[in-house]
PDB file of N, CA and C in Angstrom:
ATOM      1  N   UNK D   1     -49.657  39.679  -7.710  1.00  0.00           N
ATOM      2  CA  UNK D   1     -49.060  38.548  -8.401  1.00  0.00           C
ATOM      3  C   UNK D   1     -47.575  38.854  -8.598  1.00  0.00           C
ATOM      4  N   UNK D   2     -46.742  38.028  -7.946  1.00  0.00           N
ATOM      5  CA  UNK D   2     -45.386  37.722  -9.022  1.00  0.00           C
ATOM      6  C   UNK D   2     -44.751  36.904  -9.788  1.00  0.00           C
ATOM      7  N   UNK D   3     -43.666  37.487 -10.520  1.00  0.00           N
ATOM      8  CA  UNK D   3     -43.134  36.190 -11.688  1.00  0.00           C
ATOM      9  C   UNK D   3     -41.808  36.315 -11.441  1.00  0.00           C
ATOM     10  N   UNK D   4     -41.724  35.391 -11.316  1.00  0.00           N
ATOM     11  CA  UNK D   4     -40.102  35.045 -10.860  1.00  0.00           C
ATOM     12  C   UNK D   4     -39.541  34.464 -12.514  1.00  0.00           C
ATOM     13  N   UNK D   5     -38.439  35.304 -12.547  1.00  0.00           N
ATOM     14  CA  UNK D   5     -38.142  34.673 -14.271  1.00  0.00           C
ATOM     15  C   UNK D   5     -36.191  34.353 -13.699  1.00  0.00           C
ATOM     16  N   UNK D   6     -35.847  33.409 -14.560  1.00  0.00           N
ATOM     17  CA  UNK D   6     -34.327  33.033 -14.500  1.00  0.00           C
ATOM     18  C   UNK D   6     -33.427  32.464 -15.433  1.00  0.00           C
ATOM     19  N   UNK D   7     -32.641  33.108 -15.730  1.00  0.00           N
ATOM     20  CA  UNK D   7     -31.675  32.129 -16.757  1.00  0.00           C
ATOM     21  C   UNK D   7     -30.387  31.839 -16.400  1.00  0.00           C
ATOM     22  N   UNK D   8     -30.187  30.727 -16.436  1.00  0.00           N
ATOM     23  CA  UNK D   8     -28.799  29.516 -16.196  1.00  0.00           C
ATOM     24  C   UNK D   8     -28.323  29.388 -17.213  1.00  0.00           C
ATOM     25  N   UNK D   9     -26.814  29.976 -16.983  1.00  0.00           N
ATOM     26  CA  UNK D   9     -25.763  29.365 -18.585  1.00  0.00           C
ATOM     27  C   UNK D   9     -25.337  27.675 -18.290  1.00  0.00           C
ATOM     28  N   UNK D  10     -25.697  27.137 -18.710  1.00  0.00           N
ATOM     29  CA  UNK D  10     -24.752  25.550 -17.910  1.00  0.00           C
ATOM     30  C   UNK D  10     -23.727  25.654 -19.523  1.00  0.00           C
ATOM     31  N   UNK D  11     -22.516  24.558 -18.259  1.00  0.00           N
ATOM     32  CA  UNK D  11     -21.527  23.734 -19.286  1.00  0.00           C
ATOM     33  C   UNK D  11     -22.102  22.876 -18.862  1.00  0.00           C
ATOM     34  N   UNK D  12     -21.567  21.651 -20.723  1.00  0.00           N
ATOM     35  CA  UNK D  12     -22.027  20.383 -20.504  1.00  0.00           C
ATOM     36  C   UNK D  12     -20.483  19.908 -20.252  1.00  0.00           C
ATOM     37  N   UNK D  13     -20.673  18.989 -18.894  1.00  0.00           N
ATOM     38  CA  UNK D  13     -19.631  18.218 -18.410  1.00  0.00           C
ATOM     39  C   UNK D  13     -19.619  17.056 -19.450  1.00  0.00           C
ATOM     40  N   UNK D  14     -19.899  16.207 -20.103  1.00  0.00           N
ATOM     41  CA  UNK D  14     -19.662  15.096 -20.901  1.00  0.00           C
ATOM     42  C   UNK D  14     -19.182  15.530 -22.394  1.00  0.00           C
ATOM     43  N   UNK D  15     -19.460  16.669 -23.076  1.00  0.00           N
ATOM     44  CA  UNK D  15     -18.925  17.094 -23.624  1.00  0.00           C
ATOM     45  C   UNK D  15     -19.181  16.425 -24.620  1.00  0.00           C
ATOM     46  N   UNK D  16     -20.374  17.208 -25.439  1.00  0.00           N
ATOM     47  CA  UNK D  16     -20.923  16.732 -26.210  1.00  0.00           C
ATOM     48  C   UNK D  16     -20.089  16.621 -27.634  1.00  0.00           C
ATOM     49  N   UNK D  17     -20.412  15.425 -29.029  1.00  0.00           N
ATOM     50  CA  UNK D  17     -19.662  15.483 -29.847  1.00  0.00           C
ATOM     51  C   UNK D  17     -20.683  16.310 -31.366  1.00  0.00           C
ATOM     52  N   UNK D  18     -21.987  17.069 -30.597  1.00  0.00           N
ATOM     53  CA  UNK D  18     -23.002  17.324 -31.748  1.00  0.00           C
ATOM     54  C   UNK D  18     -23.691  18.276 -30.956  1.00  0.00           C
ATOM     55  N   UNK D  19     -24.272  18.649 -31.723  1.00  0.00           N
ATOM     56  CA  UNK D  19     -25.635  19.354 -31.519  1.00  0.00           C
ATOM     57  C   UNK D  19     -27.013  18.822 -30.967  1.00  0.00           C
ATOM     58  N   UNK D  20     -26.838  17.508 -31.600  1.00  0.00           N
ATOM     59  CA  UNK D  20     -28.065  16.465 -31.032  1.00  0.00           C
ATOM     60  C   UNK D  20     -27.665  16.111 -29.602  1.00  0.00           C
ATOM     61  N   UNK D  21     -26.819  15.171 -29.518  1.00  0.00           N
ATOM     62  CA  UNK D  21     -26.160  14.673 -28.385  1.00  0.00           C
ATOM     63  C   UNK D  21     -26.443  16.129 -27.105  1.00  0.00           C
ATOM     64  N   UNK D  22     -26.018  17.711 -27.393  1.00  0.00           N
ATOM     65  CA  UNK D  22     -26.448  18.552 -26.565  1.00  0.00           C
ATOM     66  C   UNK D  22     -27.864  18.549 -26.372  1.00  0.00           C
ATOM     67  N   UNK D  23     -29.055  18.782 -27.352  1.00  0.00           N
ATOM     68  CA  UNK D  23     -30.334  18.955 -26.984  1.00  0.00           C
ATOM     69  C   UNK D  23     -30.521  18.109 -26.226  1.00  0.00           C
ATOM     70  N   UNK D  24     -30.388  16.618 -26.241  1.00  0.00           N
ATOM     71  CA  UNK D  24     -30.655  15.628 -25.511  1.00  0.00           C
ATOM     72  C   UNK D  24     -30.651  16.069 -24.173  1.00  0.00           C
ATOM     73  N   UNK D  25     -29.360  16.368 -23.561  1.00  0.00           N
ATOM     74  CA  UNK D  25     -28.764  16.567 -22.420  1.00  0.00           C
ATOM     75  C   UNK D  25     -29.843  17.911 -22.091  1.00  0.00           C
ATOM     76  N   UNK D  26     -30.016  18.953 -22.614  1.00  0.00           N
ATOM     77  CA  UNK D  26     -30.983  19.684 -22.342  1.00  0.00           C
ATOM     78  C   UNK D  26     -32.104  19.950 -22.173  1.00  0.00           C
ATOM     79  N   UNK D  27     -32.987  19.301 -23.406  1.00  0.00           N
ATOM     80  CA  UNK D  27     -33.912  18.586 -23.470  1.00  0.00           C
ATOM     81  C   UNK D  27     -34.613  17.825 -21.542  1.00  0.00           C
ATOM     82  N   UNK D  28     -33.875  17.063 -21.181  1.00  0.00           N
ATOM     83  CA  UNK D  28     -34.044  15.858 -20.047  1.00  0.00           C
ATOM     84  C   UNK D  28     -34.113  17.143 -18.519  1.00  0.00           C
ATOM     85  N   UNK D  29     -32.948  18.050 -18.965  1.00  0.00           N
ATOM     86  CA  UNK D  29     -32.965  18.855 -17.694  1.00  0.00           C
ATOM     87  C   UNK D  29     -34.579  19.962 -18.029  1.00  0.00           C
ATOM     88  N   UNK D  30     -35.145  20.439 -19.033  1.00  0.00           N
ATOM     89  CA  UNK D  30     -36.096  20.908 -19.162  1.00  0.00           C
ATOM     90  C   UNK D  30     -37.288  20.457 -19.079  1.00  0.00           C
ATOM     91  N   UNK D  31     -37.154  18.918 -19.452  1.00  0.00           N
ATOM     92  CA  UNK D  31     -38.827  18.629 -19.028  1.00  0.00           C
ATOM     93  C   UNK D  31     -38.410  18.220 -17.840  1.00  0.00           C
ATOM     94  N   UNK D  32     -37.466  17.747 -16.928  1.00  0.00           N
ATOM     95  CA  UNK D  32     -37.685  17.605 -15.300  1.00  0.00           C
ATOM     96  C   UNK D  32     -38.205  18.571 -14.717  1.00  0.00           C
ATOM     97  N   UNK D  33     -37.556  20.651 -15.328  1.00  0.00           N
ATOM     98  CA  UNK D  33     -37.819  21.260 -14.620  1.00  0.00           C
ATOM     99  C   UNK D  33     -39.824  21.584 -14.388  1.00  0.00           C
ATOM    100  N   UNK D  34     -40.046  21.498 -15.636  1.00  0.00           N
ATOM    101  CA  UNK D  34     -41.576  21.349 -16.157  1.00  0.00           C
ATOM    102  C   UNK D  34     -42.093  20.248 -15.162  1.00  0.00           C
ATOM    103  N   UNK D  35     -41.868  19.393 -15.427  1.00  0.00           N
ATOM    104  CA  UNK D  35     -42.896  18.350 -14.561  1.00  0.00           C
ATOM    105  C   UNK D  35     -42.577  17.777 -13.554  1.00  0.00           C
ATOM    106  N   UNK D  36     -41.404  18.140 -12.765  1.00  0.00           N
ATOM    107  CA  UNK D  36     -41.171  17.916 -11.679  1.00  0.00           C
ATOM    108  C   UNK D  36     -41.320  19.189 -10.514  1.00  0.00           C
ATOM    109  N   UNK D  37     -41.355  20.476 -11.458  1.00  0.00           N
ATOM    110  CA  UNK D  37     -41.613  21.954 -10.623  1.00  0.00           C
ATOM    111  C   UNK D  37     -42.636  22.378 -10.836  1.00  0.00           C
ATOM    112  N   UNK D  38     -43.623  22.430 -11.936  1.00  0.00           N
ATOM    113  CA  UNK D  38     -44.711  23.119 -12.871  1.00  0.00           C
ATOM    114  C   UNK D  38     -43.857  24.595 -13.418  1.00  0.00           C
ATOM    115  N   UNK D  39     -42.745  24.734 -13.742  1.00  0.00           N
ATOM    116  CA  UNK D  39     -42.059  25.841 -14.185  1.00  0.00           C
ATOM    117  C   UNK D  39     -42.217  25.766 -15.835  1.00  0.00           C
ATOM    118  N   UNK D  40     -42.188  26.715 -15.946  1.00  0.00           N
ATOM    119  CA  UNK D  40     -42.313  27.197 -17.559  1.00  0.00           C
ATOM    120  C   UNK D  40     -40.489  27.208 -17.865  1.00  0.00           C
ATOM    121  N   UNK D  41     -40.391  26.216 -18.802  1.00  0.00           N
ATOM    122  CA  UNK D  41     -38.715  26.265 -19.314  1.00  0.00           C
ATOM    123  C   UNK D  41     -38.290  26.131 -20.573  1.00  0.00           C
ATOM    124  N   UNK D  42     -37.069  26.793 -20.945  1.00  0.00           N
ATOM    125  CA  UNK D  42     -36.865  26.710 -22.463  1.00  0.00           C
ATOM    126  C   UNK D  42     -35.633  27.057 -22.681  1.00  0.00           C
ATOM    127  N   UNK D  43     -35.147  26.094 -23.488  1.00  0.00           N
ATOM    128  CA  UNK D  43     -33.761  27.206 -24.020  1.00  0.00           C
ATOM    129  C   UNK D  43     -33.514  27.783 -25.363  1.00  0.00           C
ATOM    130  N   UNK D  44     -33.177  29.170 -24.410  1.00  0.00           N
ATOM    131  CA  UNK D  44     -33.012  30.050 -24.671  1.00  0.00           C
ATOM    132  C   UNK D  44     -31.907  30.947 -25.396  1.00  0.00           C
ATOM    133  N   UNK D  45     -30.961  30.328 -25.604  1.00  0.00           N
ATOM    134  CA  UNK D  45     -29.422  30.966 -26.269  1.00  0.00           C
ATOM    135  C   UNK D  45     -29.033  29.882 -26.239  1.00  0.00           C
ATOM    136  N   UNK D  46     -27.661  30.218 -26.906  1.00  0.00           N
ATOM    137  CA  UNK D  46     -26.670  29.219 -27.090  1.00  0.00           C
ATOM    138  C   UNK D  46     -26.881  27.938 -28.121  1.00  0.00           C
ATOM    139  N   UNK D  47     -28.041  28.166 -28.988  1.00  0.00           N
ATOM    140  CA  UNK D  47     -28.218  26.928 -29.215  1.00  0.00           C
ATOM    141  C   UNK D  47     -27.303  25.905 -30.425  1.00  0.00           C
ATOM    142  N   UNK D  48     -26.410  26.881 -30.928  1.00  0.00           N
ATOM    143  CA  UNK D  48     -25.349  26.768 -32.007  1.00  0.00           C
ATOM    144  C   UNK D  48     -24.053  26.140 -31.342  1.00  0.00           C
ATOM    145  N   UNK D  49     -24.265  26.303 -29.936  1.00  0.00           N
ATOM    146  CA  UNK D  49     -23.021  25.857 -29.776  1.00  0.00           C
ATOM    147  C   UNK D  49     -23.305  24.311 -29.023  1.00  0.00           C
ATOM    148  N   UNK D  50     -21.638  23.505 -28.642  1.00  0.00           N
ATOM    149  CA  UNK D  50     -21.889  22.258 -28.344  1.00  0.00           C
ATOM    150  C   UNK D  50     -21.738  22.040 -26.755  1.00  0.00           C
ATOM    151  N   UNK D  51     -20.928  22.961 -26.184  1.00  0.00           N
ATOM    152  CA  UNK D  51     -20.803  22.734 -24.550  1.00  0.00           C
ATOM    153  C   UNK D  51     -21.570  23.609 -23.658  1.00  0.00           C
ATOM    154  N   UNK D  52     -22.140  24.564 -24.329  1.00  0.00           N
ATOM    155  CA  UNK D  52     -23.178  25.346 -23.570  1.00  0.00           C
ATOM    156  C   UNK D  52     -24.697  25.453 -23.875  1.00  0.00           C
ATOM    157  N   UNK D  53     -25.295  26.231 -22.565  1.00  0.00           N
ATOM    158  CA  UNK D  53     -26.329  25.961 -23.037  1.00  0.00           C
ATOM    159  C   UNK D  53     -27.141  27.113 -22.167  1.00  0.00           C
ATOM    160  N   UNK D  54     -28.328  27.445 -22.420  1.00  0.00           N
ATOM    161  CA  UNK D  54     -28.870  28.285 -22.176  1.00  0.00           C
ATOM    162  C   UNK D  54     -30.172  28.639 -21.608  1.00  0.00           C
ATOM    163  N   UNK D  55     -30.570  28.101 -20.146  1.00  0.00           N
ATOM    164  CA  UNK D  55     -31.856  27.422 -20.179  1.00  0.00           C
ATOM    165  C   UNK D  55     -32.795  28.815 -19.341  1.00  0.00           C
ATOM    166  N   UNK D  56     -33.995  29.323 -19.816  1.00  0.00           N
ATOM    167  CA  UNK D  56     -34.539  30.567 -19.354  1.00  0.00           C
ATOM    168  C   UNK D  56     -36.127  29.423 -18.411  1.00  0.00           C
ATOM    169  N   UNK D  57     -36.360  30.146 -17.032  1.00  0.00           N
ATOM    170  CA  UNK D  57     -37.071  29.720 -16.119  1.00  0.00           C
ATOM    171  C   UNK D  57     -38.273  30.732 -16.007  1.00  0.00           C
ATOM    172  N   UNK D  58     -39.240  30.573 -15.596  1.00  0.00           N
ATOM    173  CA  UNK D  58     -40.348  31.253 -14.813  1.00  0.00           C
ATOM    174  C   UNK D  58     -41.874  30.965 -14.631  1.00  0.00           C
ATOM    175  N   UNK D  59     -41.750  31.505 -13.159  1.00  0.00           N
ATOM    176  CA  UNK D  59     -43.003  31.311 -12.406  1.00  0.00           C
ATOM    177  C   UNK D  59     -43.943  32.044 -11.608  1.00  0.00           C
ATOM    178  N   UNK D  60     -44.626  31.702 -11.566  1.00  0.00           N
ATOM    179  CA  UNK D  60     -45.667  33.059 -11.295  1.00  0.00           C
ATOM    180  C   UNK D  60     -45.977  32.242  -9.467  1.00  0.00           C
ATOM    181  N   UNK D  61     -46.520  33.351  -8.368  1.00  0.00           N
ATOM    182  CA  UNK D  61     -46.663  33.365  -7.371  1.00  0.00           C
ATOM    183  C   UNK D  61     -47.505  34.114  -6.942  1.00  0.00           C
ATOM    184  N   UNK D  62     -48.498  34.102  -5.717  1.00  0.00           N
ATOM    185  CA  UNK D  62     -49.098  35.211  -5.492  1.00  0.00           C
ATOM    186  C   UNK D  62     -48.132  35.873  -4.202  1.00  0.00           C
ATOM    187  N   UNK D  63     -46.885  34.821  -3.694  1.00  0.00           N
ATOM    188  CA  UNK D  63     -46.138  35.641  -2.775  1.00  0.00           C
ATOM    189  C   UNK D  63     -44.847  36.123  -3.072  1.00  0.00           C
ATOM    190  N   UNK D  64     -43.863  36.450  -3.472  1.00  0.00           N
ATOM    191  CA  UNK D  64     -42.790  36.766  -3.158  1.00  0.00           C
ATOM    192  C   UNK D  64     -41.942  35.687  -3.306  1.00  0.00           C
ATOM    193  N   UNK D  65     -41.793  35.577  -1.850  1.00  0.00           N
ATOM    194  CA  UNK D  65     -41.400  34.603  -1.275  1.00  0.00           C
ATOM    195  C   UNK D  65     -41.162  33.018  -1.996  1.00  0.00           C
ATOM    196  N   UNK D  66     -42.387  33.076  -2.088  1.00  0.00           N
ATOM    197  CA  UNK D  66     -42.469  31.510  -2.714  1.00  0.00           C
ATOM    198  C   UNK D  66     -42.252  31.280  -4.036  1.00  0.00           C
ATOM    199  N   UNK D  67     -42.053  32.861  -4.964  1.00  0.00           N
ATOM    200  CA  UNK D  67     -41.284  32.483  -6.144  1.00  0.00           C
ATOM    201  C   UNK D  67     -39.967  32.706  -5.982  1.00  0.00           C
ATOM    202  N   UNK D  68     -39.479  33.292  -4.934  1.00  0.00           N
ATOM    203  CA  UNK D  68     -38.167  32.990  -4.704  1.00  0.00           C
ATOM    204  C   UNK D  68     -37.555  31.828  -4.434  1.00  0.00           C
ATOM    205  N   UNK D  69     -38.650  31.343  -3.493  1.00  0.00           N
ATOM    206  CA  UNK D  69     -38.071  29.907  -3.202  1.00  0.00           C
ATOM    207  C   UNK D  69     -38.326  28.604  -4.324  1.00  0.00           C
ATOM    208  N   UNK D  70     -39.475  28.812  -5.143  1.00  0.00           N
ATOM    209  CA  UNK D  70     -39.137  28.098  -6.417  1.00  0.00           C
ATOM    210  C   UNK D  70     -38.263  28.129  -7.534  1.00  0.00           C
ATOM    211  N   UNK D  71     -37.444  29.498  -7.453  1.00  0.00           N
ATOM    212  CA  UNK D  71     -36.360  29.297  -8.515  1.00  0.00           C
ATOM    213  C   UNK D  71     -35.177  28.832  -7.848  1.00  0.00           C
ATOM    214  N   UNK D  72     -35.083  29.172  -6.534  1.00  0.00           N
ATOM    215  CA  UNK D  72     -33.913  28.063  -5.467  1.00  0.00           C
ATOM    216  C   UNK D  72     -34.013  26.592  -5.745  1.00  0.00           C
ATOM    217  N   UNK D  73     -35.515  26.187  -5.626  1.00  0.00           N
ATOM    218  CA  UNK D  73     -35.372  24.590  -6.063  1.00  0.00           C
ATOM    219  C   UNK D  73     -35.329  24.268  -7.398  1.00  0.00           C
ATOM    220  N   UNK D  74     -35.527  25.301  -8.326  1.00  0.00           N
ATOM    221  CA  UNK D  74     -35.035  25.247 -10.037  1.00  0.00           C
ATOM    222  C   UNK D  74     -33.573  24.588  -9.722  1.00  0.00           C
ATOM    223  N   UNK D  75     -32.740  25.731  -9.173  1.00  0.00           N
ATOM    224  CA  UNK D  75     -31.142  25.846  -8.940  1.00  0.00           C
ATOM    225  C   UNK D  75     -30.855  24.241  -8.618  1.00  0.00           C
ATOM    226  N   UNK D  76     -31.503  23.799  -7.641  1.00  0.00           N
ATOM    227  CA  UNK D  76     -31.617  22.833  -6.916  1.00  0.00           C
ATOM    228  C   UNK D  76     -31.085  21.664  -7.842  1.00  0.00           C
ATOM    229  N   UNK D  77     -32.719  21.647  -8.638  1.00  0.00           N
ATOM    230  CA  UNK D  77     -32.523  20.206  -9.788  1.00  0.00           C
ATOM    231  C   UNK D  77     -31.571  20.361 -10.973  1.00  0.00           C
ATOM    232  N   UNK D  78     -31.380  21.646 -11.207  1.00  0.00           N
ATOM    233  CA  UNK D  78     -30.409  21.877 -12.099  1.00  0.00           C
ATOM    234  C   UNK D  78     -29.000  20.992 -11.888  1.00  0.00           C
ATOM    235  N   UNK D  79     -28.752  21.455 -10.809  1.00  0.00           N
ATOM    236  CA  UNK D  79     -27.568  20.771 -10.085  1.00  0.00           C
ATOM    237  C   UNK D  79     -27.785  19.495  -9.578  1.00  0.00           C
ATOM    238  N   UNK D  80     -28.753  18.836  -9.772  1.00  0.00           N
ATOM    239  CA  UNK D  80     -28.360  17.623  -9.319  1.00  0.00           C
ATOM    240  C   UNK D  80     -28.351  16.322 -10.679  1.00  0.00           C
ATOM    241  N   UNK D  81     -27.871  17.305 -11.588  1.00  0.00           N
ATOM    242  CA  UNK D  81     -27.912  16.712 -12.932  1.00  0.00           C
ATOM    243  C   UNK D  81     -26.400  16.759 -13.546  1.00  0.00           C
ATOM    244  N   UNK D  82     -25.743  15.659 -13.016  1.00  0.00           N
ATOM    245  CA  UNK D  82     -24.157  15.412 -12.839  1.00  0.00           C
ATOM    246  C   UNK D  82     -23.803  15.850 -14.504  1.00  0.00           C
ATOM    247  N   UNK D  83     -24.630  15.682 -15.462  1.00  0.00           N
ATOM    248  CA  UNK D  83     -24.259  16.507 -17.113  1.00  0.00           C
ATOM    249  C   UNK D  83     -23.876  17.766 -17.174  1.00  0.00           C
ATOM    250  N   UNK D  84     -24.353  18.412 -16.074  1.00  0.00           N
ATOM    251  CA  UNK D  84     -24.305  20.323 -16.524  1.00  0.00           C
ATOM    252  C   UNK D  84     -23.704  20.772 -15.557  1.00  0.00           C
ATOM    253  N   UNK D  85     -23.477  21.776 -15.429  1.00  0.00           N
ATOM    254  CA  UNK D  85     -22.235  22.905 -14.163  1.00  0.00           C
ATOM    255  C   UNK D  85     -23.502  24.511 -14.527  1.00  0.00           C
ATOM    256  N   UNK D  86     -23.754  24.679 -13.605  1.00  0.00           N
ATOM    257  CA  UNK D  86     -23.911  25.979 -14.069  1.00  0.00           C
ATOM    258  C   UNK D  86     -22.876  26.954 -13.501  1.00  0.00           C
ATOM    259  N   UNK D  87     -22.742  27.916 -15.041  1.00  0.00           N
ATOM    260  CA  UNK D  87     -21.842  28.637 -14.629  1.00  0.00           C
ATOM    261  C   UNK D  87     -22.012  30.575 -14.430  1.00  0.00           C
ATOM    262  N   UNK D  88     -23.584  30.706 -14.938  1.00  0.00           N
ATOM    263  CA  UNK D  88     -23.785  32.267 -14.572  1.00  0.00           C
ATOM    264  C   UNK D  88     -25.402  31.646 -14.107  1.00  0.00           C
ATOM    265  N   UNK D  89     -25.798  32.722 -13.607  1.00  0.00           N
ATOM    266  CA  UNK D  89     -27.249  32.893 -13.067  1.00  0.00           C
ATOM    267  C   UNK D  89     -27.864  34.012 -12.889  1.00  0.00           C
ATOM    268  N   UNK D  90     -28.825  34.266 -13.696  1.00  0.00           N
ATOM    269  CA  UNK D  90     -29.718  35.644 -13.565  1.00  0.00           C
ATOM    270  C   UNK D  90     -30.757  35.373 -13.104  1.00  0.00           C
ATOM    271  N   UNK D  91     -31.837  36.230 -11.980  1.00  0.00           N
ATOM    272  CA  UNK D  91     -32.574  35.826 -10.976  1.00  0.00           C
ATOM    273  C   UNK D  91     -33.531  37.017 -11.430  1.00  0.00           C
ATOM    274  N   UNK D  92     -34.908  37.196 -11.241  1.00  0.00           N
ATOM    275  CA  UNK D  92     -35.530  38.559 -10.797  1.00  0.00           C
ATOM    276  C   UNK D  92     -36.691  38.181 -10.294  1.00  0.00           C
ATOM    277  N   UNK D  93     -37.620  39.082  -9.591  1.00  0.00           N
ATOM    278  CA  UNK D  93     -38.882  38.231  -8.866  1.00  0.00           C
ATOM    279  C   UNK D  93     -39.758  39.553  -8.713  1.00  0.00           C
ATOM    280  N   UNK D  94     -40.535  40.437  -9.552  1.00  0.00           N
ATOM    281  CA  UNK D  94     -40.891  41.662  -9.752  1.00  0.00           C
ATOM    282  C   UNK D  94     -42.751  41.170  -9.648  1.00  0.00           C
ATOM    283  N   UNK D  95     -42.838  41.992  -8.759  1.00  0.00           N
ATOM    284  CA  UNK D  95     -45.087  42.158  -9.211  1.00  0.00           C
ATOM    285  C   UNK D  95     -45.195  42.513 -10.653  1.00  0.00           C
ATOM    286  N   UNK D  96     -46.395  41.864 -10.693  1.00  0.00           N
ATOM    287  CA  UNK D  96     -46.939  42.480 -11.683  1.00  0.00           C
ATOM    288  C   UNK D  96     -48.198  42.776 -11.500  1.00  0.00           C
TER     289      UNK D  96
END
């Protein structure tokens, strides 16, 4: 078995004027990743602040491979969510 685990710092491009107004924006990118990937998602840091954000990923595989290639299409939808930029990315994909 592996688990592919990941965390994305995003900026919010719209630039939020609250704290609410951010969850929102985060919120929408986390349950896409959930029910549009079956990924386990949450955020994870940052949650005090208003332009960042902190979203932690992972998925389990029985290949390699294919949890590699599911946190690529994480990356994927992340980015196609004109609100956020990501700007760091931590990756790992270890047996267990």
């Amino acid at each position: 078995m592996f688990v592919g685990i990941a965390r994305f710092t995003l900026f919010l491009n719209e630039q939020p004027h609250s704290l609410k107004e951010k969850r929102s924006v985060v919120t929408k990118v986390r349950e896409a990743l959930k029910n549009r990937l079956q990924v386990s998602a949450a955020e994870v840091g940052l949650q005090d602040t208003w332009q960042r954000a902190a979203i932690g990923v992972t998925c389990v595989s029985s290949d390699k491979k294919v949890a590699e290639k599911m946190l690529d299409e994480v990356r994927r939808l992340i980015e196609s969510f004109p609100q956020v930029e990501i700007t760091e990315e931590e990756r790992d994909v270890d047996a267990w």
